[in-house]
Amino acid sequence: MMNQGAETLATVDPSSLENRYVINGQGQASSYPPSAAGSEALSWTTHRVDNSSTENGIPSNSTYNYDPHMQQPAAISSSLGSSSTQQDYNGYTSYSNSSDPYAYGSTGYQGYYNNNYQQQTNSYQQQTNHSYSQPVGAYQNTGAPYQPLSSFQNTGSYAGSSSYTSTYYNPGDYQTAGGYPSSSYNNQTSGWNDGNYANYTSQQYANYTPDTNAVYSSGTAPATSVNYQQHYKQWADYYSQTEVSCAPGTENIAVNSTSNFGTSTGYPTFNSQPHPPYNQSWRPESVPSEVPPVQSGSVVSGAYDGYWKHGAPTAQIHNTSPAQPHFQKPLEQKSSYDSFQDQQKTACPQGPSLQYPASHQVSHLSQSPQVPHLSQLPQVPQLNPVPQTYQSPVQTAPSLDTRRVNKLQIPTNPRIASNLTFGITKTDKDSSTISAAAKPAYVSVSLPKPNEKTPSSTGADSMLKPGMFPKSLRGYVERALARCKDETQMMACQATMKDMITKATADGTLYTRDWDIEPLFPLPNSDDDNKEILQGTTPISILPKFKRSPNRRSKSRWEPLPDEKPIEKPAYANNNALKYAGWMHANEKDRKTLNFGSKDNNSNNTKFLSLEQKGASKIIQRPVKKQRHSDGLGAVENGDASSDSDKEQGLTAYYAGASALANSPEERRRRESRSKRFEKGQGHRTETNHHKAKNSGAGNLYARRAMISKNFEDGASRAVEDMDWDTLTVKGTCQEIEKRYLRLTSAPDPSSVRPEEVLEKALLMVQNSQKNYLYKCDQLKSIRQDLTVQRIRNQLTAKVYETHARLALEVGDLPEYNQCQSQLKVLYAEGIEGCHMEFSAYHLLCVILHSNNYRDLLSSMSRLSDEAKRDKAVKHALAVRAAVTSGNYVMFFRLYKTAPNLNTCLMDLYVEKMRFKAVSCMSRSYRPTLPVSYIAQVLGFATVVPANEGSDEKDLDGVEECVEWLKAHGACLITDNNGEIQLDTKPTSSSLYMPEPEDAVSHGDASLAVNDFLTRTTL
Amino acid sequence: MAYVSMGEAHRRITDYLNRFSDAVLSQDGASLKLLLSVSSNSPSLLSLADALNVFQDATRLIKHSDSYSQFAEILVPLFRSLHNYRLGNLIDAYQAFEKSANAFIQEFRNWDSAWALEALYEVAYEIRVLAERADRELASNGKSPEKLKGAGSFLMKVFGVLAGKGPKRVGALYVTCQLFKIYFKLGTVHLCRSVIRSIETARIFDFEEFPKRDKVTYMYYTGRLEVFNENFPAADHKLSYALKHCNPQSTANIRMILKYLIPVKLSIGILPEDWLLEKYNLVEYRNVVQALRRGDLRLLRHALLEHEDQFLRSGVYLVLEKLELQVYQRLIKKIYIIQKQKDPSKAHQLKLEVIVKALKWLEMDMDVDEVECIVAILIYKNLVKGYFAHKSKVVVLSKQDPFPKLNGKPVNS
């Protein structure tokens, strides 16, 4: 099933693809609930591989392999989590498998997906981070790394991502809900939607397939959440039907809700990108089988996970949120959107946060009333509840995803996959922290943040927790909203207030300002807002934003988030306004419902919390490790940072082969170090919030512990120190003799690694090859790489390095030679046989001739063994050293001619200097003249001359060359009576100079000719 | 290990603790120093270590009393270090001592006057010595010796504590010297530079105000650094300073200085008396000096070969090897003198073949081209004044001072 699904998917839905991703991630994460970052990462990587393959149009079987692993881990993870979760999970997995086939939907999607995906994922991450951070202090930190991707900057991308999430989520929701097939779906939606769903589907669907997905997800999400919170029984029913375990489902749902922001923004992108293919493929699929959306949802979550190294849980949450975003979209879109679009960067964080909370609430509410709330909630109260709900949902979502992943071969984008891996690890950590009873603390922490972010959110917060915002502020908000004549205005108002409150929070005036006398801001033009919203939805608008992202990025990094940036919005909006007119209606409806729900949500949330606490054990809750302030700066910075790493990862993922990826120790270590880096950066941001800092610290600890615990479950997720390297060593299967070198940026793929026998052949091939050095160098490097990744260290290794070193010497490629030399040194030290003496001679020559470091020379000389000193090559090298230190040019050039091995090549590099020294010495010492023929002979110009001193035998060519050389160096030449050319020493002594080398290249490596370079790249 | 009763152990430990707190309270650096010298094997510390072996709960003893507990950070690890040292667990001893030393530095920072400098010196010394021993143990266990490096960074910290203004500054040079010892041992002499810079550029403190002992050590090491840099005049200056101020009684130190000073002096044309080499047992230089006196290239090469390992290790090999040109100069000068005795009018024209023949007698098998090259180099380096006529293969020497003396200046390079 999975295979089929994956294949089909490839062509089809981005959403489905995403879902697959997610699934993969989950499967990897198998430990998910507990938060086995490592395992998740691993699975992800594999996914990536698969994805890439699918993208290419070649579905890889390798993914399949994963599935078993994934599932197993999942089960394990479930065990880690509370028992209830485990069960659920298990059920889930099975479910996901069945659902997997769904995912797929339209083939067209994939291509689309891939493109958008990266962007979306990027944006996603940012969004998630923001939203997350707000609710949960810890989150922000985690989010930070991610954000770097730059998705932030681009609202468009943002939107895309959000849409993705929604799609992703849906999958998740679906599965949980029961996968439902349409029936279960309908139920949920019906309860839910009431308003939202219906609207969405009808309008959005027609226009946007993605929308439908989102809608779906939202519908499911609520349902699940509802079940979770209140109606466990219902869940049970669901389960029985769907086979999905309740807990996972609920968790997923919650997650979905959180991701709302993202979805709303992302949504538009989604639609726009897929456009034509999307709509078509989607509609049919989405409607009948909601499965596709579900898958996408899962995918999203996975992506999120990756992003969230630190706050893996948050990432997951985001994922879930996508589903909700649809609901919320109408309301949120405006507010969040505005902020997003305006500042793109700044706005994003805020927007997400708001939505996030909302989504949570929604999930909790799960009831129809809640849904509406959710849409509004995002802005308001949700934040507080969100954290709590978040944790649990988030965790579950990942697990679900992974399972799905197992079965589904998701054509994930490399970047996403990479992100996922990251997130997973973090999530794990988070979850661990949460489990530690971090929840209560968590909640409290999260509360303050939401307030900061959005006015709407504040309102919600106040509902939930009266203490959060000053009463006066609430009143202010109410007054402001009361002015609004229609939905769009309301949304605009909310957005503005969000900005205001964020500002106030940032400058600390939130509580000191007298909101009662604060003048109301001018009512924003609803049209503009609408336009903006439209923009978000429209693909077109998104694209331009994307392009701009680089520019903005730099800005975002250092500047505080701009509070108001409405100016840009209108322009964007115009494009899409017409297309998306339909949206507005939906939004309106949503909003209404949302308003209702906010209160309900709150209540639900609280209930939820209590439930969660009671059943903490079951809940995998990922504590939000790093809570972040809503302030845009931090978020932006984080975003930037993460973007870099994401890119890196994305690239690697592209090239990554199959399953081995995630497991590779290098990769893991890299990830670890990266995440550490981020943690450091986060530390700064957490200054303001002590709670956050503590949480994050706890989170780390937990995460570590979680990692260890996971080891039992999943070998792949072991801590680096504990890793059994032997089991991780790649065993190559590639039979190609010729292979181009490509620097590995991720774990090697066994199918592209050659085993030793093949490498031997490859070495022979290179040795006998007639092609140029660059080709050989390339081939040898790939051989070296294959040796390294397989940890082959034997005579063959030495031979390869020796061969390469010799080749490099022949062409004077010192950097490459030095690499080989240092490797050889180690190899020889390990007792591996090779041409030790030859290379100690080279080493000596290198030190003498090129480093000219007295101490190095001494130490390498003192290290020579007696045996070495008797070696011909070493003796020669020592003699050369003596000649050089004493300036004995005659000796030098004599040694030059009798040099064994490739000593000549190294000496070659010193010849020019030596000649110059010699001639300046001669011009000082000889009077009145010196025959050039003698100079040519002594200084090695006469190539044919046997080294007979005093012989007058001379090679005319040599003399000519010498004359050329002398002229080039400013020597004065005269012809004596016999017609013999003489060096006029006296004037020469003052006129000699060292000319600039003619073949100098700006990059300093003459051997790297442009033509060679070009031919090389086209090989 | 002698048996120690519990009561006796307790008595010894409390005795030590009392002495420690008395020393600190009375600001008696000298007696505090004695209490810190873990590796000194002093009887009192040895007996204390035995007592610690018997009385395992010294920590509680320390923490129980207010007068000790304020030094618990120092004393607890110090006891552990002593104990481990006594048991031969040098790695543990070092680690514990480093902990104790860190705490000591913290305290030291808080003491306004420099009364505890003596004790600090002891700590700096101990940490180096213990690190060296711990490294030896590590190496024998097949592990990578890294403790000395750790001691280096610790001493860098101590240096930071001392290097500021104030009375404690006089201690900076001692720490610097311990650092030099570590860096030279580790072969990371480039790390010396930053310390040297802060010593030599500091205007607030005259170098001469440092203790003489430290000045000599400092000059010795910086002189050696200059040898590495082939900066012979500077090396000569520093090593001569060290020699001049070195305690004449400590012959071992003088020998160490001479080991570097002699090659430096040789390379600027100053030869030592034989008795000096005899007195300080620097016989490895005797043949080198002899070769320089006689112009005996073979002897020089032989001497270099004979002591190659030694010279390479001490780092003077290349310095000595460069004496070859002076040996050539001497040889040619001798030929010139002989020729002058035979025929003063033609003395300044030296036939190349004569030199070749002379080298043959020395069993140096060099052909005309090579010798011609050597002569060219000698002229180029101003060891011989004159010129070489290629056509006639004759060295034409200046009539005035054809073989200029180096007179304390290095050979032109």
PDB file of C-alpha atoms in Angstrom, chain A residues 747-928:
ATOM      1  CA  ALA A 747      25.020  10.528   5.659  1.00  0.00           C
ATOM      2  CA  PRO A 748      26.216   8.470   2.759  1.00  0.00           C
ATOM      3  CA  ASP A 749      23.913   6.270   0.818  1.00  0.00           C
ATOM      4  CA  PRO A 750      25.175   2.716   0.656  1.00  0.00           C
ATOM      5  CA  SER A 751      23.848   2.372  -2.825  1.00  0.00           C
ATOM      6  CA  SER A 752      26.194   5.029  -4.017  1.00  0.00           C
ATOM      7  CA  VAL A 753      29.176   3.851  -2.034  1.00  0.00           C
ATOM      8  CA  ARG A 754      31.517   1.404  -3.619  1.00  0.00           C
ATOM      9  CA  PRO A 755      32.766  -1.579  -1.694  1.00  0.00           C
ATOM     10  CA  GLU A 756      36.431  -2.285  -1.382  1.00  0.00           C
ATOM     11  CA  GLU A 757      36.772  -4.537  -4.417  1.00  0.00           C
ATOM     12  CA  VAL A 758      35.243  -1.948  -6.631  1.00  0.00           C
ATOM     13  CA  LEU A 759      37.397   0.736  -5.130  1.00  0.00           C
ATOM     14  CA  GLU A 760      40.445  -1.302  -5.960  1.00  0.00           C
ATOM     15  CA  LYS A 761      39.356  -1.437  -9.534  1.00  0.00           C
ATOM     16  CA  ALA A 762      38.619   2.221  -9.454  1.00  0.00           C
ATOM     17  CA  LEU A 763      42.092   2.956  -8.226  1.00  0.00           C
ATOM     18  CA  LEU A 764      43.586   0.901 -11.019  1.00  0.00           C
ATOM     19  CA  MET A 765      41.394   2.657 -13.481  1.00  0.00           C
ATOM     20  CA  VAL A 766      42.584   6.013 -12.264  1.00  0.00           C
ATOM     21  CA  GLN A 767      46.194   4.943 -12.298  1.00  0.00           C
ATOM     22  CA  ASN A 768      45.913   3.816 -15.877  1.00  0.00           C
ATOM     23  CA  SER A 769      43.752   6.638 -16.967  1.00  0.00           C
ATOM     24  CA  GLN A 770      44.972   8.980 -19.625  1.00  0.00           C
ATOM     25  CA  LYS A 771      42.740  11.769 -18.525  1.00  0.00           C
ATOM     26  CA  ASN A 772      43.965  14.906 -16.901  1.00  0.00           C
ATOM     27  CA  TYR A 773      44.722  15.530 -13.295  1.00  0.00           C
ATOM     28  CA  LEU A 774      41.468  17.141 -12.457  1.00  0.00           C
ATOM     29  CA  TYR A 775      39.627  14.079 -13.527  1.00  0.00           C
ATOM     30  CA  LYS A 776      41.908  11.842 -11.561  1.00  0.00           C
ATOM     31  CA  CYS A 777      41.780  14.066  -8.557  1.00  0.00           C
ATOM     32  CA  ASP A 778      38.042  13.959  -8.663  1.00  0.00           C
ATOM     33  CA  GLN A 779      37.987  10.211  -8.937  1.00  0.00           C
ATOM     34  CA  LEU A 780      40.502   9.757  -6.183  1.00  0.00           C
ATOM     35  CA  LYS A 781      38.625  12.007  -3.892  1.00  0.00           C
ATOM     36  CA  SER A 782      35.496   9.986  -4.413  1.00  0.00           C
ATOM     37  CA  ILE A 783      37.486   6.831  -3.720  1.00  0.00           C
ATOM     38  CA  ARG A 784      38.834   8.394  -0.580  1.00  0.00           C
ATOM     39  CA  GLN A 785      35.390   9.367   0.438  1.00  0.00           C
ATOM     40  CA  ASP A 786      34.048   5.904  -0.071  1.00  0.00           C
ATOM     41  CA  LEU A 787      36.897   4.523   1.942  1.00  0.00           C
ATOM     42  CA  THR A 788      36.269   6.949   4.697  1.00  0.00           C
ATOM     43  CA  VAL A 789      32.573   6.392   4.990  1.00  0.00           C
ATOM     44  CA  GLN A 790      33.139   2.672   5.077  1.00  0.00           C
ATOM     45  CA  ARG A 791      35.938   3.118   7.530  1.00  0.00           C
ATOM     46  CA  ILE A 792      38.298   1.105   5.456  1.00  0.00           C
ATOM     47  CA  ARG A 793      41.800   1.655   6.683  1.00  0.00           C
ATOM     48  CA  ASN A 794      44.236  -0.751   5.207  1.00  0.00           C
ATOM     49  CA  GLN A 795      46.863  -0.960   2.567  1.00  0.00           C
ATOM     50  CA  LEU A 796      44.412  -0.025  -0.078  1.00  0.00           C
ATOM     51  CA  THR A 797      43.690   3.162   1.782  1.00  0.00           C
ATOM     52  CA  ALA A 798      47.344   3.940   2.012  1.00  0.00           C
ATOM     53  CA  LYS A 799      47.711   3.144  -1.644  1.00  0.00           C
ATOM     54  CA  VAL A 800      44.933   5.466  -2.614  1.00  0.00           C
ATOM     55  CA  TYR A 801      46.346   8.290  -0.574  1.00  0.00           C
ATOM     56  CA  GLU A 802      49.797   7.643  -1.875  1.00  0.00           C
ATOM     57  CA  THR A 803      48.572   7.602  -5.422  1.00  0.00           C
ATOM     58  CA  HIS A 804      46.717  10.790  -4.897  1.00  0.00           C
ATOM     59  CA  ALA A 805      49.605  12.438  -3.155  1.00  0.00           C
ATOM     60  CA  ARG A 806      51.930  11.540  -5.985  1.00  0.00           C
ATOM     61  CA  LEU A 807      49.553  12.797  -8.578  1.00  0.00           C
ATOM     62  CA  ALA A 808      49.112  15.978  -6.659  1.00  0.00           C
ATOM     63  CA  LEU A 809      52.846  16.392  -6.413  1.00  0.00           C
ATOM     64  CA  GLU A 810      53.275  15.873 -10.085  1.00  0.00           C
ATOM     65  CA  VAL A 811      51.088  18.798 -10.853  1.00  0.00           C
ATOM     66  CA  GLY A 812      52.173  20.809  -7.840  1.00  0.00           C
ATOM     67  CA  ASP A 813      48.833  20.677  -6.127  1.00  0.00           C
ATOM     68  CA  LEU A 814      50.162  21.229  -2.665  1.00  0.00           C
ATOM     69  CA  PRO A 815      46.868  21.602  -0.817  1.00  0.00           C
ATOM     70  CA  GLU A 816      45.662  18.264  -2.026  1.00  0.00           C
ATOM     71  CA  TYR A 817      49.037  16.771  -1.355  1.00  0.00           C
ATOM     72  CA  ASN A 818      49.004  18.056   2.181  1.00  0.00           C
ATOM     73  CA  GLN A 819      45.658  16.452   2.803  1.00  0.00           C
ATOM     74  CA  CYS A 820      46.968  13.148   1.646  1.00  0.00           C
ATOM     75  CA  GLN A 821      50.181  13.549   3.526  1.00  0.00           C
ATOM     76  CA  SER A 822      48.469  14.173   6.818  1.00  0.00           C
ATOM     77  CA  GLN A 823      46.241  11.176   6.289  1.00  0.00           C
ATOM     78  CA  LEU A 824      49.208   9.057   5.383  1.00  0.00           C
ATOM     79  CA  LYS A 825      50.988  10.133   8.478  1.00  0.00           C
ATOM     80  CA  VAL A 826      48.142   8.752  10.541  1.00  0.00           C
ATOM     81  CA  LEU A 827      47.902   5.616   8.463  1.00  0.00           C
ATOM     82  CA  TYR A 828      51.581   4.906   8.777  1.00  0.00           C
ATOM     83  CA  ALA A 829      51.399   5.599  12.468  1.00  0.00           C
ATOM     84  CA  GLU A 830      48.758   2.914  12.685  1.00  0.00           C
ATOM     85  CA  GLY A 831      51.226   0.507  11.240  1.00  0.00           C
ATOM     86  CA  ILE A 832      49.697   0.254   7.819  1.00  0.00           C
ATOM     87  CA  GLU A 833      52.319  -0.524   5.272  1.00  0.00           C
ATOM     88  CA  GLY A 834      53.020   1.759   2.461  1.00  0.00           C
ATOM     89  CA  CYS A 835      55.821   3.816   1.069  1.00  0.00           C
ATOM     90  CA  HIS A 836      56.590   5.326   4.395  1.00  0.00           C
ATOM     91  CA  MET A 837      60.085   6.449   3.589  1.00  0.00           C
ATOM     92  CA  GLU A 838      59.146   7.989   0.350  1.00  0.00           C
ATOM     93  CA  PHE A 839      56.595  10.081   2.067  1.00  0.00           C
ATOM     94  CA  SER A 840      58.732  11.042   4.981  1.00  0.00           C
ATOM     95  CA  ALA A 841      61.129  12.355   2.421  1.00  0.00           C
ATOM     96  CA  TYR A 842      58.358  14.326   0.837  1.00  0.00           C
ATOM     97  CA  HIS A 843      57.344  15.624   4.167  1.00  0.00           C
ATOM     98  CA  LEU A 844      60.829  16.712   4.968  1.00  0.00           C
ATOM     99  CA  LEU A 845      61.173  18.429   1.649  1.00  0.00           C
ATOM    100  CA  CYS A 846      57.909  20.144   2.183  1.00  0.00           C
ATOM    101  CA  VAL A 847      58.974  21.507   5.498  1.00  0.00           C
ATOM    102  CA  ILE A 848      62.343  22.573   4.217  1.00  0.00           C
ATOM    103  CA  LEU A 849      61.240  24.128   1.021  1.00  0.00           C
ATOM    104  CA  HIS A 850      57.873  25.501   1.761  1.00  0.00           C
ATOM    105  CA  SER A 851      57.237  26.130   5.369  1.00  0.00           C
ATOM    106  CA  ASN A 852      60.729  27.272   6.146  1.00  0.00           C
ATOM    107  CA  ASN A 853      59.974  26.909   9.786  1.00  0.00           C
ATOM    108  CA  TYR A 854      63.003  26.315  11.852  1.00  0.00           C
ATOM    109  CA  ARG A 855      61.226  24.507  14.628  1.00  0.00           C
ATOM    110  CA  ASP A 856      59.132  22.333  12.368  1.00  0.00           C
ATOM    111  CA  LEU A 857      62.221  21.345  10.559  1.00  0.00           C
ATOM    112  CA  LEU A 858      64.014  20.501  13.735  1.00  0.00           C
ATOM    113  CA  SER A 859      61.180  18.457  15.084  1.00  0.00           C
ATOM    114  CA  SER A 860      60.649  16.524  11.906  1.00  0.00           C
ATOM    115  CA  MET A 861      64.356  15.883  11.658  1.00  0.00           C
ATOM    116  CA  SER A 862      64.570  14.725  15.211  1.00  0.00           C
ATOM    117  CA  ARG A 863      61.699  12.368  14.642  1.00  0.00           C
ATOM    118  CA  LEU A 864      63.435  10.552  11.849  1.00  0.00           C
ATOM    119  CA  SER A 865      64.410   7.073  12.798  1.00  0.00           C
ATOM    120  CA  ASP A 866      67.813   5.692  12.068  1.00  0.00           C
ATOM    121  CA  GLU A 867      66.261   3.465   9.521  1.00  0.00           C
ATOM    122  CA  ALA A 868      64.733   6.448   7.845  1.00  0.00           C
ATOM    123  CA  LYS A 869      68.017   8.228   7.779  1.00  0.00           C
ATOM    124  CA  ARG A 870      69.490   5.400   5.816  1.00  0.00           C
ATOM    125  CA  ASP A 871      66.749   5.532   3.261  1.00  0.00           C
ATOM    126  CA  LYS A 872      67.758   6.859  -0.080  1.00  0.00           C
ATOM    127  CA  ALA A 873      64.883   9.221  -0.442  1.00  0.00           C
ATOM    128  CA  VAL A 874      65.192  10.564   3.056  1.00  0.00           C
ATOM    129  CA  LYS A 875      68.917  10.973   2.653  1.00  0.00           C
ATOM    130  CA  HIS A 876      68.311  12.881  -0.474  1.00  0.00           C
ATOM    131  CA  ALA A 877      65.825  15.075   1.262  1.00  0.00           C
ATOM    132  CA  LEU A 878      68.255  15.751   4.058  1.00  0.00           C
ATOM    133  CA  ALA A 879      70.931  16.603   1.565  1.00  0.00           C
ATOM    134  CA  VAL A 880      68.574  18.975  -0.124  1.00  0.00           C
ATOM    135  CA  ARG A 881      67.943  20.559   3.205  1.00  0.00           C
ATOM    136  CA  ALA A 882      71.621  21.047   3.787  1.00  0.00           C
ATOM    137  CA  ALA A 883      72.018  22.538   0.339  1.00  0.00           C
ATOM    138  CA  VAL A 884      69.165  24.907   0.921  1.00  0.00           C
ATOM    139  CA  THR A 885      70.242  26.072   4.342  1.00  0.00           C
ATOM    140  CA  SER A 886      73.756  26.668   3.169  1.00  0.00           C
ATOM    141  CA  GLY A 887      72.609  28.155  -0.088  1.00  0.00           C
ATOM    142  CA  ASN A 888      74.648  25.639  -2.021  1.00  0.00           C
ATOM    143  CA  TYR A 889      72.994  25.945  -5.386  1.00  0.00           C
ATOM    144  CA  VAL A 890      75.365  23.627  -7.113  1.00  0.00           C
ATOM    145  CA  MET A 891      74.515  20.907  -4.700  1.00  0.00           C
ATOM    146  CA  PHE A 892      70.858  21.720  -4.931  1.00  0.00           C
ATOM    147  CA  PHE A 893      70.637  21.338  -8.672  1.00  0.00           C
ATOM    148  CA  ARG A 894      72.732  18.275  -8.593  1.00  0.00           C
ATOM    149  CA  LEU A 895      70.374  16.755  -6.117  1.00  0.00           C
ATOM    150  CA  TYR A 896      67.571  17.946  -8.254  1.00  0.00           C
ATOM    151  CA  LYS A 897      68.794  15.869 -11.101  1.00  0.00           C
ATOM    152  CA  THR A 898      69.308  12.792  -9.033  1.00  0.00           C
ATOM    153  CA  ALA A 899      66.143  13.046  -7.025  1.00  0.00           C
ATOM    154  CA  PRO A 900      64.406   9.770  -6.389  1.00  0.00           C
ATOM    155  CA  ASN A 901      60.660   9.343  -6.663  1.00  0.00           C
ATOM    156  CA  LEU A 902      58.882  12.603  -6.908  1.00  0.00           C
ATOM    157  CA  ASN A 903      61.297  14.587  -4.823  1.00  0.00           C
ATOM    158  CA  THR A 904      61.939  16.493  -8.003  1.00  0.00           C
ATOM    159  CA  CYS A 905      58.408  17.697  -8.045  1.00  0.00           C
ATOM    160  CA  LEU A 906      58.676  19.199  -4.638  1.00  0.00           C
ATOM    161  CA  MET A 907      62.017  20.699  -5.479  1.00  0.00           C
ATOM    162  CA  ASP A 908      60.524  22.106  -8.621  1.00  0.00           C
ATOM    163  CA  LEU A 909      58.557  24.418  -6.508  1.00  0.00           C
ATOM    164  CA  TYR A 910      61.710  25.784  -5.000  1.00  0.00           C
ATOM    165  CA  VAL A 911      63.812  26.016  -8.125  1.00  0.00           C
ATOM    166  CA  GLU A 912      62.881  29.536  -8.964  1.00  0.00           C
ATOM    167  CA  LYS A 913      63.855  30.802  -5.558  1.00  0.00           C
ATOM    168  CA  MET A 914      67.044  28.874  -5.568  1.00  0.00           C
ATOM    169  CA  ARG A 915      68.041  30.169  -8.960  1.00  0.00           C
ATOM    170  CA  PHE A 916      67.383  33.673  -7.975  1.00  0.00           C
ATOM    171  CA  LYS A 917      69.431  33.341  -4.860  1.00  0.00           C
ATOM    172  CA  ALA A 918      72.188  31.725  -6.838  1.00  0.00           C
ATOM    173  CA  VAL A 919      72.313  34.410  -9.450  1.00  0.00           C
ATOM    174  CA  SER A 920      72.344  37.170  -6.920  1.00  0.00           C
ATOM    175  CA  CYS A 921      75.128  35.404  -5.134  1.00  0.00           C
ATOM    176  CA  MET A 922      77.036  34.960  -8.362  1.00  0.00           C
ATOM    177  CA  SER A 923      76.613  38.518  -9.380  1.00  0.00           C
ATOM    178  CA  ARG A 924      78.120  39.578  -6.111  1.00  0.00           C
ATOM    179  CA  SER A 925      80.951  37.118  -6.072  1.00  0.00           C
ATOM    180  CA  TYR A 926      82.088  36.848  -9.667  1.00  0.00           C
ATOM    181  CA  ARG A 927      83.997  39.485 -11.551  1.00  0.00           C
ATOM    182  CA  PRO A 928      84.008  40.653 -14.175  1.00  0.00           C
TER     183      PRO A 928
END
